mmCIF file of C-alpha atoms in Angstrom:
data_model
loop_
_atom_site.group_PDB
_atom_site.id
_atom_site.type_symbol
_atom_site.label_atom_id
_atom_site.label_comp_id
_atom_site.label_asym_id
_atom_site.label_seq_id
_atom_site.Cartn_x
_atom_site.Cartn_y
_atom_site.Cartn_z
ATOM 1 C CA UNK G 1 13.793 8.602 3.216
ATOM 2 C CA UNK G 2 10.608 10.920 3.294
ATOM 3 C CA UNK G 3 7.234 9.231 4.059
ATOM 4 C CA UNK G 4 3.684 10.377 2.802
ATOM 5 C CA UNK G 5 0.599 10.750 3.971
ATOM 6 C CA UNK G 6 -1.589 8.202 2.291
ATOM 7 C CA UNK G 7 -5.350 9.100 1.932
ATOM 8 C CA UNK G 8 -7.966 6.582 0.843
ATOM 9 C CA UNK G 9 -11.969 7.478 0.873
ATOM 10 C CA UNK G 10 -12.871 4.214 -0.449
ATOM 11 C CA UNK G 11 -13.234 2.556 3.063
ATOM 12 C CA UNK G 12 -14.545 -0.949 1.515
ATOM 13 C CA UNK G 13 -11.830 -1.128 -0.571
ATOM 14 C CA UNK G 14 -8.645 -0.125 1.987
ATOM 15 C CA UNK G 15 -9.883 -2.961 4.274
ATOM 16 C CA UNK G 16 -9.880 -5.353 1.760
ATOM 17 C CA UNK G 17 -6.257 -4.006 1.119
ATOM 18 C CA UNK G 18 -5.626 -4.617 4.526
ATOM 19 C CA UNK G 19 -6.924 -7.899 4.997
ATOM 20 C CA UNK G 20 -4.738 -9.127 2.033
ATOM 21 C CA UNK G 21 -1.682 -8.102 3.551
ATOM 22 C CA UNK G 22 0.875 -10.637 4.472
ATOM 23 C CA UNK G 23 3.593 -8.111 5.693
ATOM 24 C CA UNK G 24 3.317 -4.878 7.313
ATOM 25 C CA UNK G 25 1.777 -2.387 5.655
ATOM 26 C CA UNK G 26 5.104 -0.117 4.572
ATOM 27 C CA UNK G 27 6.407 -3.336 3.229
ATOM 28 C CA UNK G 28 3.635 -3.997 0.977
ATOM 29 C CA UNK G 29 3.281 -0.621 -0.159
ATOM 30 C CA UNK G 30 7.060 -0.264 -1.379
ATOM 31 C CA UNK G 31 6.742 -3.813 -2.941
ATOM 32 C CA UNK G 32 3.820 -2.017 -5.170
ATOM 33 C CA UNK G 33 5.833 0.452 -5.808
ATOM 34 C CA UNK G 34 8.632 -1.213 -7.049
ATOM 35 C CA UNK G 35 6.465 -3.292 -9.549
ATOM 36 C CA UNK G 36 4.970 -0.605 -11.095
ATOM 37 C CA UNK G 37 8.366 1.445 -11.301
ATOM 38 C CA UNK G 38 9.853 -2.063 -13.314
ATOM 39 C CA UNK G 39 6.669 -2.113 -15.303
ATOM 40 C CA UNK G 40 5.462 -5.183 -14.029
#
């Protein structure tokens, strides 16, 4: 599996990210990926 580098220059808005997360943060990120690869 490869991993990225994940940039984000909206500071506000990545701890609000953060501070919704309910698993860690790899976890959440593949579930988002998922959904938008099925469309969802």
């Amino acid at each position: 599996m490869k991993k990225y580098l994940l940039l984000i220059e909206d500071e506000k808005l990545w701890q609000k990210f953060k501070s919704s997360l309910k698993k860690d943060i790899n976890t959440e990120i593949m579930e988002l990926v998922k959904k938008k690869v099925k469309g969802d």
